Amino acid sequence: MACLAAGDSAPDFELHTDRGDAWRLSAHLGKPLILMFHRHLQ
Amino acid sequence: MRQSTELAEMGVGIVTLFFSQVRRLPEYRTHFGIPDTIPLLADEGRTVYKAYGMRIGSLRQIYSPEVIAKYTRLIRGGMKMKMKTDEDTRQLGGDVIVGADGRIILAHCSKNQADRPSVETLIAAIRDARQGNL
């Protein structure tokens, strides 16, 4: 899968948070969101 | 966490994804000093990493001079490297800005572990998108 590009639709997803809640991307739209994908060097 | 306050003041949300089990996330929050206002998400199966095109680095990328130099600077700056990991250290990350409408404003998939956009780049991309320059 290639890196997405500006203008593409962001794939929706649901993951669990450190508090144990479910977090779904589509439920948090309405403002810009930065998704920071961790690597081992921050 | 870099300049998260400035981004919050712009009305920008931040979430951080880890390719880890949920139980490891509190350890990461402490280790990296991530504020409680930023949700940490566990993508243990890396399905979201794959869907967004995050790469697996080669050994040459993982141990590039740029990465070694950055690690050296961070260690000299006080970063502790004692955190154990049983995760895939070749998994690379990135930064993706999703607009209010669900479309990508900026996607940066890292070429190595030291490669990431500056906060200024992220802020400029959001400002451009708000001005309709996407």
PDB file of C-alpha atoms in Angstrom:
ATOM      1  CA  MET A   1       0.000   0.000   0.000  1.00  0.00           C
ATOM      2  CA  ALA A   2       1.488   3.311  -1.067  1.00  0.00           C
ATOM      3  CA  CYS A   3       1.553   6.376   1.113  1.00  0.00           C
ATOM      4  CA  LEU A   4      -1.665   8.315   0.770  1.00  0.00           C
ATOM      5  CA  ALA A   5      -1.716  11.662  -0.990  1.00  0.00           C
ATOM      6  CA  ALA A   6      -3.346  15.009  -0.371  1.00  0.00           C
ATOM      7  CA  GLY A   7      -6.982  14.886  -1.439  1.00  0.00           C
ATOM      8  CA  ASP A   8      -7.406  11.148  -0.818  1.00  0.00           C
ATOM      9  CA  SER A   9     -10.144  10.023   1.536  1.00  0.00           C
ATOM     10  CA  ALA A  10      -8.683   8.979   4.862  1.00  0.00           C
ATOM     11  CA  PRO A  11      -9.441   5.305   5.528  1.00  0.00           C
ATOM     12  CA  ASP A  12     -11.733   5.018   8.524  1.00  0.00           C
ATOM     13  CA  PHE A  13     -10.597   2.842  11.405  1.00  0.00           C
ATOM     14  CA  GLU A  14     -11.364   1.995  14.999  1.00  0.00           C
ATOM     15  CA  LEU A  15      -8.702   1.248  17.604  1.00  0.00           C
ATOM     16  CA  HIS A  16      -8.555   1.078  21.378  1.00  0.00           C
ATOM     17  CA  THR A  17      -6.960   3.797  23.468  1.00  0.00           C
ATOM     18  CA  ASP A  18      -4.766   3.502  26.516  1.00  0.00           C
ATOM     19  CA  ARG A  19      -7.909   4.124  28.570  1.00  0.00           C
ATOM     20  CA  GLY A  20      -9.585   1.122  27.012  1.00  0.00           C
ATOM     21  CA  ASP A  21     -12.096   3.119  24.970  1.00  0.00           C
ATOM     22  CA  ALA A  22     -12.795   2.551  21.310  1.00  0.00           C
ATOM     23  CA  TRP A  23     -11.640   5.462  19.113  1.00  0.00           C
ATOM     24  CA  ARG A  24     -13.048   5.764  15.586  1.00  0.00           C
ATOM     25  CA  LEU A  25     -11.660   8.291  13.100  1.00  0.00           C
ATOM     26  CA  SER A  26     -15.021   9.142  11.535  1.00  0.00           C
ATOM     27  CA  ALA A  27     -16.410  10.085  14.945  1.00  0.00           C
ATOM     28  CA  HIS A  28     -13.745  12.764  15.348  1.00  0.00           C
ATOM     29  CA  LEU A  29     -13.991  14.553  12.015  1.00  0.00           C
ATOM     30  CA  GLY A  30     -15.163  18.160  11.881  1.00  0.00           C
ATOM     31  CA  LYS A  31     -11.749  19.566  12.733  1.00  0.00           C
ATOM     32  CA  PRO A  32      -8.271  18.788  11.397  1.00  0.00           C
ATOM     33  CA  LEU A  33      -6.627  15.783  13.002  1.00  0.00           C
ATOM     34  CA  ILE A  34      -2.976  14.830  13.013  1.00  0.00           C
ATOM     35  CA  LEU A  35      -2.365  11.088  13.075  1.00  0.00           C
ATOM     36  CA  MET A  36       1.126  10.502  14.386  1.00  0.00           C
ATOM     37  CA  PHE A  37       2.304   7.009  13.518  1.00  0.00           C
ATOM     38  CA  HIS A  38       4.941   6.084  16.051  1.00  0.00           C
ATOM     39  CA  ARG A  39       8.329   4.824  15.038  1.00  0.00           C
ATOM     40  CA  HIS A  40      11.023   4.016  17.541  1.00  0.00           C
ATOM     41  CA  LEU A  41      12.548   7.459  17.327  1.00  0.00           C
ATOM     42  CA  GLN A  42      10.322  10.365  18.342  1.00  0.00           C
TER      43      GLN A  42
ATOM     44  CA  MET B   1       5.353  16.427  22.562  1.00  0.00           C
ATOM     45  CA  ARG B   2       6.403  19.059  20.120  1.00  0.00           C
ATOM     46  CA  GLN B   3       4.373  22.270  20.114  1.00  0.00           C
ATOM     47  CA  SER B   4       1.123  20.400  20.734  1.00  0.00           C
ATOM     48  CA  THR B   5      -0.182  23.471  22.545  1.00  0.00           C
ATOM     49  CA  GLU B   6       0.075  25.625  19.428  1.00  0.00           C
ATOM     50  CA  LEU B   7      -1.753  23.012  17.402  1.00  0.00           C
ATOM     51  CA  ALA B   8      -4.462  22.690  20.051  1.00  0.00           C
ATOM     52  CA  GLU B   9      -4.936  26.462  19.955  1.00  0.00           C
ATOM     53  CA  MET B  10      -5.513  26.144  16.204  1.00  0.00           C
ATOM     54  CA  GLY B  11      -8.303  23.657  16.913  1.00  0.00           C
ATOM     55  CA  VAL B  12      -6.273  20.721  15.622  1.00  0.00           C
ATOM     56  CA  GLY B  13      -6.663  17.323  17.253  1.00  0.00           C
ATOM     57  CA  ILE B  14      -3.716  14.975  17.686  1.00  0.00           C
ATOM     58  CA  VAL B  15      -3.739  11.231  18.167  1.00  0.00           C
ATOM     59  CA  THR B  16      -0.722   8.957  18.313  1.00  0.00           C
ATOM     60  CA  LEU B  17      -0.756   5.412  17.013  1.00  0.00           C
ATOM     61  CA  PHE B  18       1.555   2.690  18.268  1.00  0.00           C
ATOM     62  CA  PHE B  19       1.940  -0.782  16.787  1.00  0.00           C
ATOM     63  CA  SER B  20       1.650  -2.176  20.273  1.00  0.00           C
ATOM     64  CA  GLN B  21      -0.694  -3.921  22.602  1.00  0.00           C
ATOM     65  CA  VAL B  22      -3.045  -1.676  24.604  1.00  0.00           C
ATOM     66  CA  ARG B  23      -1.308  -2.684  27.838  1.00  0.00           C
ATOM     67  CA  ARG B  24       1.976  -1.125  26.606  1.00  0.00           C
ATOM     68  CA  LEU B  25       0.466   2.309  25.943  1.00  0.00           C
ATOM     69  CA  PRO B  26       0.769   3.751  29.479  1.00  0.00           C
ATOM     70  CA  GLU B  27       4.467   2.894  29.378  1.00  0.00           C
ATOM     71  CA  TYR B  28       4.824   4.842  26.128  1.00  0.00           C
ATOM     72  CA  ARG B  29       2.894   7.827  27.514  1.00  0.00           C
ATOM     73  CA  THR B  30       5.302   8.023  30.433  1.00  0.00           C
ATOM     74  CA  HIS B  31       8.436   7.337  28.403  1.00  0.00           C
ATOM     75  CA  PHE B  32       7.719   9.977  25.779  1.00  0.00           C
ATOM     76  CA  GLY B  33       5.996  12.448  28.131  1.00  0.00           C
ATOM     77  CA  ILE B  34       2.834  12.561  26.042  1.00  0.00           C
ATOM     78  CA  PRO B  35       0.136  14.806  27.550  1.00  0.00           C
ATOM     79  CA  ASP B  36      -3.110  13.197  28.722  1.00  0.00           C
ATOM     80  CA  THR B  37      -4.995  15.289  26.163  1.00  0.00           C
ATOM     81  CA  ILE B  38      -3.534  13.225  23.309  1.00  0.00           C
ATOM     82  CA  PRO B  39      -5.172   9.807  22.881  1.00  0.00           C
ATOM     83  CA  LEU B  40      -2.817   6.892  22.349  1.00  0.00           C
ATOM     84  CA  LEU B  41      -4.126   4.180  20.039  1.00  0.00           C
ATOM     85  CA  ALA B  42      -3.005   0.564  19.834  1.00  0.00           C
ATOM     86  CA  ASP B  43      -2.673  -0.848  16.315  1.00  0.00           C
ATOM     87  CA  GLU B  44      -1.126  -4.148  17.285  1.00  0.00           C
ATOM     88  CA  GLY B  45      -1.943  -5.793  13.953  1.00  0.00           C
ATOM     89  CA  ARG B  46      -0.666  -2.732  12.055  1.00  0.00           C
ATOM     90  CA  THR B  47      -3.764  -2.702   9.872  1.00  0.00           C
ATOM     91  CA  VAL B  48      -3.989   1.085  10.066  1.00  0.00           C
ATOM     92  CA  TYR B  49      -0.248   1.468   9.465  1.00  0.00           C
ATOM     93  CA  LYS B  50      -0.695  -0.589   6.297  1.00  0.00           C
ATOM     94  CA  ALA B  51      -3.863   1.208   5.198  1.00  0.00           C
ATOM     95  CA  TYR B  52      -2.030   4.545   5.412  1.00  0.00           C
ATOM     96  CA  GLY B  53       1.056   3.231   3.620  1.00  0.00           C
ATOM     97  CA  MET B  54       3.565   3.272   6.466  1.00  0.00           C
ATOM     98  CA  ARG B  55       6.725   1.512   5.357  1.00  0.00           C
ATOM     99  CA  ILE B  56       8.933  -1.241   6.702  1.00  0.00           C
ATOM    100  CA  GLY B  57      12.509   0.036   6.641  1.00  0.00           C
ATOM    101  CA  SER B  58      15.526  -1.818   5.327  1.00  0.00           C
ATOM    102  CA  LEU B  59      18.540  -2.281   7.598  1.00  0.00           C
ATOM    103  CA  ARG B  60      20.296   0.448   5.595  1.00  0.00           C
ATOM    104  CA  GLN B  61      17.429   2.833   6.365  1.00  0.00           C
ATOM    105  CA  ILE B  62      17.181   1.848  10.036  1.00  0.00           C
ATOM    106  CA  TYR B  63      20.902   2.289  10.669  1.00  0.00           C
ATOM    107  CA  SER B  64      21.546   5.187   8.303  1.00  0.00           C
ATOM    108  CA  PRO B  65      24.017   7.892   9.350  1.00  0.00           C
ATOM    109  CA  GLU B  66      21.083  10.308   9.698  1.00  0.00           C
ATOM    110  CA  VAL B  67      19.344   8.012  12.199  1.00  0.00           C
ATOM    111  CA  ILE B  68      22.524   7.326  14.184  1.00  0.00           C
ATOM    112  CA  ALA B  69      23.242  11.060  14.334  1.00  0.00           C
ATOM    113  CA  LYS B  70      19.740  11.789  15.590  1.00  0.00           C
ATOM    114  CA  TYR B  71      19.923   9.068  18.253  1.00  0.00           C
ATOM    115  CA  THR B  72      23.268  10.466  19.372  1.00  0.00           C
ATOM    116  CA  ARG B  73      21.834  13.975  19.704  1.00  0.00           C
ATOM    117  CA  LEU B  74      18.847  12.700  21.672  1.00  0.00           C
ATOM    118  CA  ILE B  75      20.964  10.626  24.046  1.00  0.00           C
ATOM    119  CA  ARG B  76      23.277  13.586  24.621  1.00  0.00           C
ATOM    120  CA  GLY B  77      20.160  15.654  25.280  1.00  0.00           C
ATOM    121  CA  GLY B  78      19.125  13.290  28.052  1.00  0.00           C
ATOM    122  CA  MET B  79      16.869  10.783  26.305  1.00  0.00           C
ATOM    123  CA  LYS B  80      17.026   7.387  27.953  1.00  0.00           C
ATOM    124  CA  MET B  81      17.328   4.348  25.716  1.00  0.00           C
ATOM    125  CA  LYS B  82      16.569   1.744  28.335  1.00  0.00           C
ATOM    126  CA  MET B  83      13.041   1.042  27.093  1.00  0.00           C
ATOM    127  CA  LYS B  84      12.860  -2.591  26.017  1.00  0.00           C
ATOM    128  CA  THR B  85      10.979  -3.509  22.904  1.00  0.00           C
ATOM    129  CA  ASP B  86       9.851  -6.764  21.441  1.00  0.00           C
ATOM    130  CA  GLU B  87       8.271  -4.962  18.520  1.00  0.00           C
ATOM    131  CA  ASP B  88       9.433  -4.684  14.926  1.00  0.00           C
ATOM    132  CA  THR B  89      12.078  -1.963  15.011  1.00  0.00           C
ATOM    133  CA  ARG B  90      11.993  -1.807  11.201  1.00  0.00           C
ATOM    134  CA  GLN B  91       8.432  -0.488  11.221  1.00  0.00           C
ATOM    135  CA  LEU B  92       8.535   3.134  10.146  1.00  0.00           C
ATOM    136  CA  GLY B  93       5.983   5.741  11.036  1.00  0.00           C
ATOM    137  CA  GLY B  94       4.782   9.001   9.655  1.00  0.00           C
ATOM    138  CA  ASP B  95       2.470  11.928  10.118  1.00  0.00           C
ATOM    139  CA  VAL B  96      -0.872  12.347   8.399  1.00  0.00           C
ATOM    140  CA  ILE B  97      -3.165  15.351   8.612  1.00  0.00           C
ATOM    141  CA  VAL B  98      -6.814  14.547   8.013  1.00  0.00           C
ATOM    142  CA  GLY B  99      -9.017  17.523   7.199  1.00  0.00           C
ATOM    143  CA  ALA B 100     -12.353  18.235   8.820  1.00  0.00           C
ATOM    144  CA  ASP B 101     -14.055  16.620   5.807  1.00  0.00           C
ATOM    145  CA  GLY B 102     -12.105  13.372   6.085  1.00  0.00           C
ATOM    146  CA  ARG B 103      -9.752  14.076   3.206  1.00  0.00           C
ATOM    147  CA  ILE B 104      -5.989  13.961   3.530  1.00  0.00           C
ATOM    148  CA  ILE B 105      -4.315  17.361   3.800  1.00  0.00           C
ATOM    149  CA  LEU B 106      -0.778  15.998   4.133  1.00  0.00           C
ATOM    150  CA  ALA B 107       0.649  12.500   4.343  1.00  0.00           C
ATOM    151  CA  HIS B 108       4.291  11.955   5.207  1.00  0.00           C
ATOM    152  CA  CYS B 109       5.437   8.341   5.340  1.00  0.00           C
ATOM    153  CA  SER B 110       8.914   8.313   6.842  1.00  0.00           C
ATOM    154  CA  LYS B 111      11.873   7.078   4.786  1.00  0.00           C
ATOM    155  CA  ASN B 112      13.817   6.285   7.950  1.00  0.00           C
ATOM    156  CA  GLN B 113      13.329   6.703  11.676  1.00  0.00           C
ATOM    157  CA  ALA B 114      14.723  10.226  11.704  1.00  0.00           C
ATOM    158  CA  ASP B 115      12.551  11.450   8.840  1.00  0.00           C
ATOM    159  CA  ARG B 116       9.484  13.398   9.849  1.00  0.00           C
ATOM    160  CA  PRO B 117       7.986  16.750   8.924  1.00  0.00           C
ATOM    161  CA  SER B 118       8.615  19.726  11.162  1.00  0.00           C
ATOM    162  CA  VAL B 119       5.767  21.113  13.212  1.00  0.00           C
ATOM    163  CA  GLU B 120       6.060  24.262  11.112  1.00  0.00           C
ATOM    164  CA  THR B 121       5.379  22.167   8.001  1.00  0.00           C
ATOM    165  CA  LEU B 122       2.286  20.653   9.614  1.00  0.00           C
ATOM    166  CA  ILE B 123       0.982  24.057  10.699  1.00  0.00           C
ATOM    167  CA  ALA B 124       1.608  25.540   7.242  1.00  0.00           C
ATOM    168  CA  ALA B 125      -0.262  22.669   5.572  1.00  0.00           C
ATOM    169  CA  ILE B 126      -3.287  23.184   7.837  1.00  0.00           C
ATOM    170  CA  ARG B 127      -3.265  26.937   7.199  1.00  0.00           C
ATOM    171  CA  ASP B 128      -3.035  26.352   3.444  1.00  0.00           C
ATOM    172  CA  ALA B 129      -5.946  23.910   3.558  1.00  0.00           C
ATOM    173  CA  ARG B 130      -8.062  26.388   5.505  1.00  0.00           C
ATOM    174  CA  GLN B 131      -7.349  28.999   2.866  1.00  0.00           C
ATOM    175  CA  GLY B 132      -8.491  26.603   0.168  1.00  0.00           C
ATOM    176  CA  ASN B 133      -5.033  26.031  -1.279  1.00  0.00           C
ATOM    177  CA  LEU B 134      -5.125  22.249  -0.989  1.00  0.00           C
TER     178      LEU B 134
END
